[in-house]
């Protein structure tokens, strides 16, 4: 039965869920328990896919909560699927294309809680669809070298039981069973985000939320699917592996918290709300404060990642432009999806705070960071870009990391523009790389080179708007 009527606050709704009397355990896909839940998941995907497009429990509706497909608009799809006003149309209006935090004007701080909500609600829909309160969403632990290939269950298009998990719009090597990070050395599929000491950016570091979003999260998207699949914000949630990916990202957040990482505590973050449908098609108002921890939600994971214990929780807010600069380049730099592009930086302008190069070599000095921001692309380049820095023209290039353009295609975010809320301020969004090991001989004119790892998509026209070296 599909319900209508007034929206229900999450706390009130959750208290009435019989399955929430126990604790669900989300398991590693590679374990026997994870495989058992994967079989249940495949059965549920087949059922949800067969439901009408207008059904809030259906696969397309759930996909569209993340973002409406990239070749159509939210307004056009609302009119097509719901020709007349109805509670279901209003629910779609309120919940479609609400993914955080992609696109201009969005707040990066909501990336983790919004996706926790998203996985939580489809998991609850599957529990009821299968009449199985024991179901829990498995996770794909791709940070383990032995698990970096797309799980075999997602690569069987002819299977009666598992074929519903297959999608053709993946990278060729992904559906062929090769590791998704093939050719990317060193592998960016790591747990380095657990090293972050703050949830929000601090002193040139991205912070945990942005760090895991832009790096591990975005890398897996781009290395798994193409521009009409996992590699695109607008198409990603149509791939069944999406939910295993985000179950793992959620597990990483839980791991960071267990290691001492502190979430924001301000009222603005805690009170932010988003709309999701439940298994009856009822509109639920989910509040960030209700999703900040796992235990009250009555689920956990079979394994949390170890990491350094975080003794002091930093919760400062800063702007990149306020930090001491060593070198700067600010203008649109076209990046070639087919070959390397070198960008030469220069000393910062007089009105930009400057760092003292001599002090960088002293003991205890803050390590310099390379910060790249204002990324844009016409379509998804469909590759990672290796980031190298030369301290000066005579120095050898040093690889400091990789960046991706998963969040950088403006046309994919048109329907997210109205997601702001009173008090929200758009986030600085940037990639940040520790270049402490490359600073010997550092001048105010270093050279940064971006090189595609593989052949990028023609016509993607990626652009970087700002490259700076700062003292964090």
Short mmCIF file of C-alpha atoms in Angstrom, two decimals:
data_model
loop_
_atom_site.label_atom_id
_atom_site.label_comp_id
_atom_site.label_asym_id
_atom_site.label_seq_id
_atom_site.Cartn_x
_atom_site.Cartn_y
_atom_site.Cartn_z
CA UNK A 1 0.00 0.00 0.00
CA UNK A 2 1.27 3.47 -0.88
CA UNK A 3 0.50 6.01 1.81
CA UNK A 4 -0.06 9.71 1.53
CA UNK A 5 -0.78 12.41 4.06
CA UNK A 6 1.39 14.55 6.26
CA UNK A 7 5.12 14.08 6.73
CA UNK A 8 6.34 12.20 9.80
CA UNK A 9 9.41 13.21 11.82
CA UNK A 10 12.03 10.46 11.75
CA UNK A 11 12.15 9.95 15.53
CA UNK A 12 8.41 9.31 15.63
CA UNK A 13 8.55 7.00 12.61
CA UNK A 14 11.56 5.02 13.82
CA UNK A 15 9.93 4.17 17.12
CA UNK A 16 7.24 2.28 15.26
CA UNK A 17 9.55 0.01 13.24
CA UNK A 18 9.46 -3.53 14.59
CA UNK A 19 12.79 -4.45 12.95
CA UNK A 20 14.49 -1.67 14.92
CA UNK A 21 14.09 -3.61 18.17
CA UNK A 22 17.27 -5.52 17.32
CA UNK A 23 20.62 -4.47 15.82
CA UNK A 24 21.36 -5.16 12.13
CA UNK A 25 24.93 -6.00 11.13
CA UNK A 26 26.22 -4.86 7.75
CA UNK A 27 28.84 -7.30 6.52
CA UNK A 28 31.79 -7.35 4.17
CA UNK A 29 30.61 -8.57 0.76
CA UNK A 30 33.42 -11.12 0.64
CA UNK A 31 32.27 -12.95 3.79
CA UNK A 32 29.65 -15.72 3.89
CA UNK A 33 27.24 -13.40 5.71
CA UNK A 34 27.84 -10.65 3.17
CA UNK A 35 27.22 -13.08 0.31
CA UNK A 36 23.95 -14.19 1.89
CA UNK A 37 22.74 -10.60 2.13
CA UNK A 38 23.93 -9.97 -1.43
CA UNK A 39 21.64 -12.73 -2.68
CA UNK A 40 18.75 -11.08 -0.85
CA UNK A 41 19.74 -7.72 -2.29
CA UNK A 42 19.70 -9.08 -5.86
CA UNK A 43 16.19 -10.44 -5.29
CA UNK A 44 15.05 -7.07 -3.93
CA UNK A 45 16.56 -5.12 -6.84
CA UNK A 46 14.56 -7.26 -9.26
CA UNK A 47 11.35 -6.58 -7.32
CA UNK A 48 11.96 -2.83 -6.99
CA UNK A 49 12.86 -2.53 -10.67
CA UNK A 50 9.53 -4.08 -11.65
CA UNK A 51 7.51 -1.53 -9.66
CA UNK A 52 5.88 1.42 -11.50
CA UNK A 53 8.05 4.50 -11.95
CA UNK A 54 5.59 6.46 -9.80
CA UNK A 55 6.01 4.11 -6.82
CA UNK A 56 8.28 5.70 -4.18
CA UNK A 57 9.67 2.25 -3.36
CA UNK A 58 10.64 1.60 -6.98
CA UNK A 59 14.15 1.53 -8.37
CA UNK A 60 13.80 4.60 -10.56
CA UNK A 61 12.29 6.69 -7.76
CA UNK A 62 15.11 5.66 -5.43
CA UNK A 63 17.72 6.44 -8.09
CA UNK A 64 16.17 9.87 -8.67
CA UNK A 65 16.46 10.76 -4.99
CA UNK A 66 20.19 11.00 -5.65
CA UNK A 67 19.76 12.81 -8.97
CA UNK A 68 17.45 12.67 -11.97
CA UNK A 69 19.13 11.05 -14.98
CA UNK A 70 21.50 13.37 -16.80
CA UNK A 71 19.65 13.60 -20.12
CA UNK A 72 16.41 14.83 -18.52
CA UNK A 73 15.35 17.49 -16.05
CA UNK A 74 13.57 17.07 -12.76
CA UNK A 75 10.66 19.21 -13.93
CA UNK A 76 10.18 17.20 -17.11
CA UNK A 77 10.35 13.87 -15.28
CA UNK A 78 7.87 15.03 -12.64
CA UNK A 79 5.42 15.99 -15.39
CA UNK A 80 5.96 12.71 -17.27
CA UNK A 81 5.69 10.36 -14.30
CA UNK A 82 2.95 12.29 -12.45
CA UNK A 83 0.68 14.06 -14.97
CA UNK A 84 -1.68 15.16 -12.17
CA UNK A 85 -1.03 16.48 -8.65
CA UNK A 86 -0.85 13.76 -5.98
CA UNK A 87 0.89 13.03 -2.67
CA UNK A 88 3.39 10.90 -4.58
CA UNK A 89 4.23 13.74 -6.96
CA UNK A 90 4.80 16.06 -4.01
CA UNK A 91 7.01 13.45 -2.38
CA UNK A 92 9.05 13.23 -5.59
CA UNK A 93 9.25 17.03 -5.75
CA UNK A 94 10.59 17.13 -2.20
CA UNK A 95 13.03 14.23 -2.43
CA UNK A 96 14.36 13.91 -6.00
CA UNK A 97 17.79 15.36 -6.78
CA UNK A 98 18.57 16.15 -3.17
CA UNK A 99 21.98 14.44 -3.00
CA UNK A 100 24.52 16.26 -0.87
CA UNK A 101 26.85 17.87 -1.46
CA UNK A 102 27.19 18.05 -5.23
CA UNK A 103 26.93 21.21 -7.24
CA UNK A 104 27.20 24.94 -6.63
CA UNK A 105 25.71 26.39 -3.46
CA UNK A 106 25.72 23.10 -1.56
CA UNK A 107 27.29 22.52 1.84
CA UNK A 108 29.95 19.83 1.97
CA UNK A 109 29.22 19.09 5.63
CA UNK A 110 26.04 17.22 4.65
CA UNK A 111 27.71 14.69 2.36
CA UNK A 112 28.11 12.01 5.02
CA UNK A 113 24.77 12.29 6.88
CA UNK A 114 22.72 12.59 3.67
CA UNK A 115 24.22 9.42 2.22
CA UNK A 116 23.79 7.63 5.55
CA UNK A 117 20.09 8.50 5.34
CA UNK A 118 19.91 7.37 1.72
CA UNK A 119 21.36 3.91 2.37
CA UNK A 120 19.37 3.55 5.59
CA UNK A 121 16.01 4.16 3.94
CA UNK A 122 16.49 1.85 0.96
CA UNK A 123 17.74 -0.79 3.39
CA UNK A 124 14.50 -0.42 5.37
CA UNK A 125 12.49 -0.67 2.13
CA UNK A 126 14.27 -3.91 1.26
CA UNK A 127 13.61 -5.33 4.73
CA UNK A 128 9.88 -4.88 4.22
CA UNK A 129 9.88 -5.85 0.53
CA UNK A 130 11.47 -9.19 1.39
CA UNK A 131 9.66 -9.49 4.71
CA UNK A 132 13.10 -10.08 6.18
CA UNK A 133 14.12 -7.89 9.14
CA UNK A 134 17.55 -9.53 9.20
CA UNK A 135 18.64 -8.01 5.87
CA UNK A 136 21.46 -5.48 6.13
CA UNK A 137 23.24 -3.68 3.30
CA UNK A 138 26.65 -5.30 2.64
CA UNK A 139 29.70 -3.15 1.95
CA UNK A 140 32.42 -3.36 -0.68
CA UNK A 141 35.80 -3.18 1.08
CA UNK A 142 37.87 -2.07 -1.91
CA UNK A 143 40.66 -0.69 0.27
CA UNK A 144 41.81 -4.31 0.57
CA UNK A 145 44.02 -5.27 -2.41
CA UNK A 146 42.23 -8.61 -2.84
CA UNK A 147 38.85 -6.86 -3.16
CA UNK A 148 39.62 -4.13 -5.69
CA UNK A 149 37.84 -5.86 -8.56
CA UNK A 150 34.10 -5.34 -8.88
CA UNK A 151 32.52 -8.30 -7.05
CA UNK A 152 31.68 -11.14 -9.44
CA UNK A 153 27.95 -11.02 -8.64
CA UNK A 154 27.75 -7.64 -10.42
CA UNK A 155 29.36 -9.00 -13.61
CA UNK A 156 26.89 -11.70 -14.66
CA UNK A 157 24.42 -10.24 -17.16
CA UNK A 158 22.99 -13.63 -18.12
CA UNK A 159 22.37 -14.88 -14.60
CA UNK A 160 18.67 -15.36 -13.69
CA UNK A 161 19.44 -14.62 -10.04
CA UNK A 162 22.16 -11.97 -10.35
CA UNK A 163 21.67 -10.42 -13.78
CA UNK A 164 19.71 -7.55 -12.26
CA UNK A 165 22.96 -6.36 -10.62
CA UNK A 166 24.76 -5.96 -13.96
CA UNK A 167 25.14 -2.62 -15.73
CA UNK A 168 26.84 -2.14 -19.13
CA UNK A 169 27.77 1.48 -18.37
CA UNK A 170 30.94 0.65 -16.50
CA UNK A 171 34.56 0.91 -17.48
CA UNK A 172 35.58 -2.01 -19.68
CA UNK A 173 38.16 -3.34 -17.25
CA UNK A 174 35.66 -3.09 -14.41
CA UNK A 175 33.13 -5.42 -15.98
CA UNK A 176 36.00 -7.64 -17.13
CA UNK A 177 36.95 -8.28 -13.51
CA UNK A 178 40.25 -6.38 -13.36
CA UNK A 179 41.00 -4.24 -10.29
CA UNK A 180 39.28 -0.88 -10.65
CA UNK A 181 42.57 0.86 -9.80
CA UNK A 182 44.57 -0.89 -12.53
CA UNK A 183 47.31 1.35 -13.88
CA UNK A 184 46.99 3.82 -10.98
CA UNK A 185 50.18 3.72 -8.92
CA UNK A 186 50.31 4.18 -6.00
CA UNK A 187 46.74 3.02 -5.48
CA UNK A 188 44.42 5.76 -4.19
CA UNK A 189 42.11 3.09 -2.72
CA UNK A 190 43.36 3.53 0.82
CA UNK A 191 42.19 4.56 4.29
CA UNK A 192 44.24 7.76 4.51
CA UNK A 193 41.10 9.81 5.21
CA UNK A 194 41.19 8.33 8.73
CA UNK A 195 44.28 10.49 9.37
CA UNK A 196 42.17 13.65 9.32
CA UNK A 197 41.80 15.32 12.71
CA UNK A 198 38.67 17.36 11.98
CA UNK A 199 35.34 16.81 10.25
CA UNK A 200 35.54 20.16 8.47
CA UNK A 201 38.53 21.67 6.65
CA UNK A 202 41.27 22.97 8.93
CA UNK A 203 44.50 24.78 8.03
CA UNK A 204 44.57 23.60 4.44
CA UNK A 205 43.52 20.01 5.20
CA UNK A 206 40.24 18.94 3.63
CA UNK A 207 38.91 17.46 6.86
CA UNK A 208 37.37 14.00 7.04
CA UNK A 209 34.08 14.74 5.28
CA UNK A 210 35.51 16.47 2.22
CA UNK A 211 38.62 14.30 2.25
CA UNK A 212 36.75 11.03 1.90
CA UNK A 213 34.20 12.54 -0.50
CA UNK A 214 36.69 13.96 -2.98
CA UNK A 215 39.30 11.21 -2.74
CA UNK A 216 38.24 7.64 -1.92
CA UNK A 217 34.56 8.20 -2.71
CA UNK A 218 35.05 10.05 -5.99
CA UNK A 219 37.86 7.73 -7.09
CA UNK A 220 35.69 4.62 -6.75
CA UNK A 221 32.90 6.27 -8.74
CA UNK A 222 35.19 7.29 -11.60
CA UNK A 223 37.13 4.01 -11.69
CA UNK A 224 33.95 1.90 -11.65
CA UNK A 225 31.61 3.53 -14.14
CA UNK A 226 31.58 5.80 -17.18
CA UNK A 227 29.82 9.11 -17.76
CA UNK A 228 26.37 7.49 -17.92
CA UNK A 229 27.04 5.18 -15.00
CA UNK A 230 28.82 5.25 -11.65
CA UNK A 231 31.21 7.89 -12.99
CA UNK A 232 28.47 10.53 -13.08
CA UNK A 233 26.50 12.07 -10.21
CA UNK A 234 23.31 11.99 -12.29
CA UNK A 235 23.55 8.31 -13.26
CA UNK A 236 25.45 6.70 -10.37
CA UNK A 237 22.54 5.50 -8.23
CA UNK A 238 21.16 3.44 -11.11
CA UNK A 239 24.05 1.03 -10.65
CA UNK A 240 23.34 -1.51 -7.88
CA UNK A 241 27.00 -1.38 -6.76
CA UNK A 242 26.35 2.23 -5.69
CA UNK A 243 24.75 1.08 -2.43
CA UNK A 244 27.61 -1.28 -1.53
CA UNK A 245 30.02 1.59 -2.18
CA UNK A 246 28.14 3.98 0.08
CA UNK A 247 27.69 1.37 2.78
CA UNK A 248 31.49 1.26 2.87
CA UNK A 249 31.83 5.06 2.94
CA UNK A 250 29.39 5.08 5.86
CA UNK A 251 31.49 2.40 7.58
CA UNK A 252 34.56 4.59 7.16
CA UNK A 253 32.74 7.46 8.86
CA UNK A 254 31.82 5.12 11.70
CA UNK A 255 35.46 4.01 11.89
CA UNK A 256 36.69 7.60 12.09
CA UNK A 257 34.23 8.32 14.89
CA UNK A 258 35.33 5.18 16.77
CA UNK A 259 38.92 6.39 16.50
CA UNK A 260 37.96 9.64 18.23
CA UNK A 261 36.89 11.84 15.31
CA UNK A 262 34.29 14.42 16.33
CA UNK A 263 31.28 15.40 14.24
CA UNK A 264 30.05 19.00 14.15
CA UNK A 265 27.98 20.00 17.16
CA UNK A 266 26.47 23.28 15.98
CA UNK A 267 22.71 23.65 15.76
CA UNK A 268 22.77 24.43 12.04
CA UNK A 269 24.31 21.08 11.14
CA UNK A 270 22.30 19.05 13.62
CA UNK A 271 18.94 20.54 12.64
CA UNK A 272 19.27 20.25 8.85
CA UNK A 273 16.50 18.07 7.40
CA UNK A 274 15.93 16.06 4.22
CA UNK A 275 12.94 14.14 2.88
CA UNK A 276 12.88 10.40 2.13
CA UNK A 277 10.08 7.90 1.45
CA UNK A 278 9.66 4.83 3.65
CA UNK A 279 8.53 1.34 2.65
CA UNK A 280 4.90 2.50 2.62
CA UNK A 281 5.60 5.54 0.46
CA UNK A 282 5.14 7.80 3.49
CA UNK A 283 7.10 11.06 3.60
CA UNK A 284 9.69 11.00 6.40
CA UNK A 285 11.53 14.08 7.64
CA UNK A 286 15.08 12.96 8.47
CA UNK A 287 17.22 15.25 10.60
CA UNK A 288 21.02 15.20 10.57
CA UNK A 289 21.11 15.06 14.36
CA UNK A 290 19.28 11.73 14.24
CA UNK A 291 21.90 10.26 11.89
CA UNK A 292 25.15 11.44 13.46
CA UNK A 293 25.86 8.07 15.14
CA UNK A 294 25.23 4.41 14.36
CA UNK A 295 24.05 3.02 17.70
CA UNK A 296 20.73 4.95 17.90
CA UNK A 297 19.93 3.76 14.35
CA UNK A 298 20.20 0.13 15.47
CA UNK A 299 22.81 -1.03 13.00
CA UNK A 300 26.53 -1.59 13.03
CA UNK A 301 29.30 -3.17 10.93
CA UNK A 302 31.12 -6.45 11.33
CA UNK A 303 34.44 -4.59 11.11
CA UNK A 304 35.66 -1.04 11.61
CA UNK A 305 38.96 0.19 10.19
CA UNK A 306 41.74 0.92 12.66
CA UNK A 307 43.33 4.32 12.60
CA UNK A 308 45.25 6.79 14.73
CA UNK A 309 43.48 7.89 17.88
CA UNK A 310 42.39 11.49 17.56
CA UNK A 311 43.13 13.21 20.85
CA UNK A 312 41.90 16.73 20.12
CA UNK A 313 38.89 17.50 17.96
CA UNK A 314 39.40 20.53 15.75
CA UNK A 315 36.31 22.40 14.62
CA UNK A 316 37.63 25.60 13.16
CA UNK A 317 36.26 27.31 10.06
CA UNK A 318 38.65 28.96 7.62
CA UNK A 319 38.86 30.26 4.08
CA UNK A 320 41.67 29.25 1.75
CA UNK A 321 42.36 32.84 0.80
CA UNK A 322 43.20 33.65 4.43
CA UNK A 323 46.06 31.15 4.71
CA UNK A 324 49.74 32.07 4.14
CA UNK A 325 50.57 31.49 0.45
CA UNK A 326 53.86 30.37 -1.06
CA UNK A 327 52.78 30.34 -4.70
CA UNK A 328 49.58 30.93 -6.60
CA UNK A 329 47.99 30.62 -10.04
CA UNK A 330 44.41 31.78 -10.45
CA UNK A 331 42.78 31.70 -13.85
CA UNK A 332 41.02 28.98 -15.85
CA UNK A 333 43.59 26.35 -16.84
CA UNK A 334 42.29 23.93 -19.51
CA UNK A 335 43.33 20.38 -18.64
CA UNK A 336 43.93 17.89 -21.44
CA UNK A 337 42.06 14.58 -20.93
CA UNK A 338 44.56 12.97 -23.32
CA UNK A 339 47.92 14.25 -22.09
CA UNK A 340 49.83 16.17 -19.40
CA UNK A 341 49.39 19.88 -18.71
CA UNK A 342 51.98 21.84 -16.72
CA UNK A 343 50.96 24.88 -14.67
CA UNK A 344 53.66 27.27 -13.47
CA UNK A 345 52.82 29.12 -10.27
CA UNK A 346 54.20 32.50 -9.21
CA UNK A 347 54.58 34.53 -6.05
CA UNK A 348 51.25 35.61 -4.55
CA UNK A 349 49.87 39.07 -5.17
CA UNK A 350 50.47 41.83 -2.65
CA UNK A 351 46.95 41.49 -1.20
CA UNK A 352 47.36 37.74 -0.53
CA UNK A 353 48.87 36.55 2.79
CA UNK A 354 52.41 35.29 2.23
CA UNK A 355 54.37 32.49 3.85
CA UNK A 356 58.05 32.70 4.72
CA UNK A 357 59.90 30.16 2.56
CA UNK A 358 62.90 30.09 4.88
CA UNK A 359 60.77 29.07 7.85
CA UNK A 360 59.49 26.00 5.97
CA UNK A 361 62.82 24.26 6.55
CA UNK A 362 62.82 24.80 10.31
CA UNK A 363 61.85 22.07 12.76
CA UNK A 364 58.16 22.07 13.67
CA UNK A 365 57.11 24.24 10.75
CA UNK A 366 53.67 23.57 9.30
CA UNK A 367 53.95 21.37 6.24
CA UNK A 368 53.13 23.06 2.93
CA UNK A 369 50.13 21.86 0.96
CA UNK A 370 49.20 21.97 -2.70
CA UNK A 371 45.56 23.04 -3.03
CA UNK A 372 43.63 22.73 -6.30
CA UNK A 373 40.11 24.09 -6.59
CA UNK A 374 37.38 25.41 -8.89
CA UNK A 375 37.24 22.28 -11.04
CA UNK A 376 34.78 22.22 -13.95
CA UNK A 377 34.08 19.98 -16.94
CA UNK A 378 31.54 19.86 -19.75
CA UNK A 379 31.07 16.10 -19.33
CA UNK A 380 32.82 13.55 -17.17
CA UNK A 381 36.47 13.05 -18.26
CA UNK A 382 36.11 9.44 -17.00
CA UNK A 383 39.70 9.25 -15.73
CA UNK A 384 41.78 10.18 -12.73
CA UNK A 385 44.52 12.78 -13.09
CA UNK A 386 47.95 12.24 -11.57
CA UNK A 387 49.15 15.32 -9.64
CA UNK A 388 52.89 16.04 -9.67
CA UNK A 389 54.84 18.99 -8.34
CA UNK A 390 58.35 20.26 -9.08
CA UNK A 391 59.82 22.48 -6.38
CA UNK A 392 61.54 24.47 -9.14
CA UNK A 393 62.35 24.09 -12.83
CA UNK A 394 65.37 21.88 -12.17
CA UNK A 395 63.76 19.60 -9.58
CA UNK A 396 62.36 16.18 -10.43
CA UNK A 397 58.56 15.82 -10.43
CA UNK A 398 57.08 14.18 -7.34
CA UNK A 399 53.67 12.50 -7.42
CA UNK A 400 51.56 13.75 -4.52
CA UNK A 401 48.21 12.18 -5.37
CA UNK A 402 45.31 12.06 -7.81
CA UNK A 403 42.25 14.16 -8.48
CA UNK A 404 38.97 13.47 -10.24
CA UNK A 405 36.16 15.53 -11.75
CA UNK A 406 33.26 13.47 -10.35
CA UNK A 407 31.72 16.53 -8.68
CA UNK A 408 32.70 19.02 -11.36
CA UNK A 409 30.13 18.77 -14.19
CA UNK A 410 27.76 21.70 -13.73
CA UNK A 411 25.03 20.31 -16.00
CA UNK A 412 24.63 17.35 -13.62
CA UNK A 413 23.75 19.66 -10.72
CA UNK A 414 21.10 21.96 -12.19
CA UNK A 415 18.33 20.41 -10.07
CA UNK A 416 20.36 20.67 -6.88
CA UNK A 417 20.43 24.46 -6.95
CA UNK A 418 17.46 24.89 -4.62
CA UNK A 419 18.82 22.72 -1.81
CA UNK A 420 20.10 25.59 0.33
CA UNK A 421 18.58 26.40 3.71
CA UNK A 422 18.55 29.55 5.78
CA UNK A 423 21.93 29.85 7.46
CA UNK A 424 23.72 27.59 4.98
CA UNK A 425 26.81 29.00 3.29
CA UNK A 426 28.35 27.37 0.19
CA UNK A 427 31.51 25.44 1.02
CA UNK A 428 35.02 25.98 -0.20
CA UNK A 429 35.61 22.77 -2.17
CA UNK A 430 39.13 21.72 -2.99
CA UNK A 431 41.70 18.96 -3.31
CA UNK A 432 44.59 19.22 -0.87
CA UNK A 433 47.91 17.36 -1.06
CA UNK A 434 50.70 17.19 1.51
CA UNK A 435 53.90 18.17 -0.32
CA UNK A 436 56.23 18.08 2.64
CA UNK A 437 58.40 15.47 0.92
CA UNK A 438 58.78 17.63 -2.18
CA UNK A 439 59.77 20.95 -0.60
CA UNK A 440 63.54 20.72 -0.84
CA UNK A 441 64.47 23.68 -3.01
CA UNK A 442 60.87 24.95 -3.08
CA UNK A 443 60.56 28.37 -4.66
CA UNK A 444 57.63 30.69 -5.24
CA UNK A 445 57.51 29.37 -8.81
CA UNK A 446 56.88 25.62 -8.56
CA UNK A 447 55.40 23.66 -11.45
CA UNK A 448 52.31 21.48 -11.07
CA UNK A 449 51.55 18.88 -13.76
CA UNK A 450 48.23 17.10 -14.21
CA UNK A 451 48.31 13.93 -16.31
CA UNK A 452 45.33 11.70 -17.16
CA UNK A 453 45.72 8.08 -16.09
CA UNK A 454 44.47 6.49 -19.29
CA UNK A 455 42.56 8.06 -22.14
CA UNK A 456 39.99 10.63 -21.04
CA UNK A 457 36.70 11.42 -22.72
CA UNK A 458 36.94 13.67 -25.77
CA UNK A 459 34.91 16.83 -25.38
CA UNK A 460 35.00 16.74 -21.58
CA UNK A 461 36.98 20.01 -21.46
CA UNK A 462 38.13 19.82 -17.84
CA UNK A 463 39.30 23.07 -16.27
CA UNK A 464 41.08 23.93 -13.04
CA UNK A 465 40.46 27.45 -11.74
CA UNK A 466 42.96 27.80 -8.92
CA UNK A 467 46.28 26.19 -7.95
CA UNK A 468 48.10 27.32 -4.86
CA UNK A 469 50.79 26.24 -2.46
CA UNK A 470 49.99 27.25 1.09
CA UNK A 471 51.53 26.85 4.50
CA UNK A 472 48.93 24.85 6.44
#
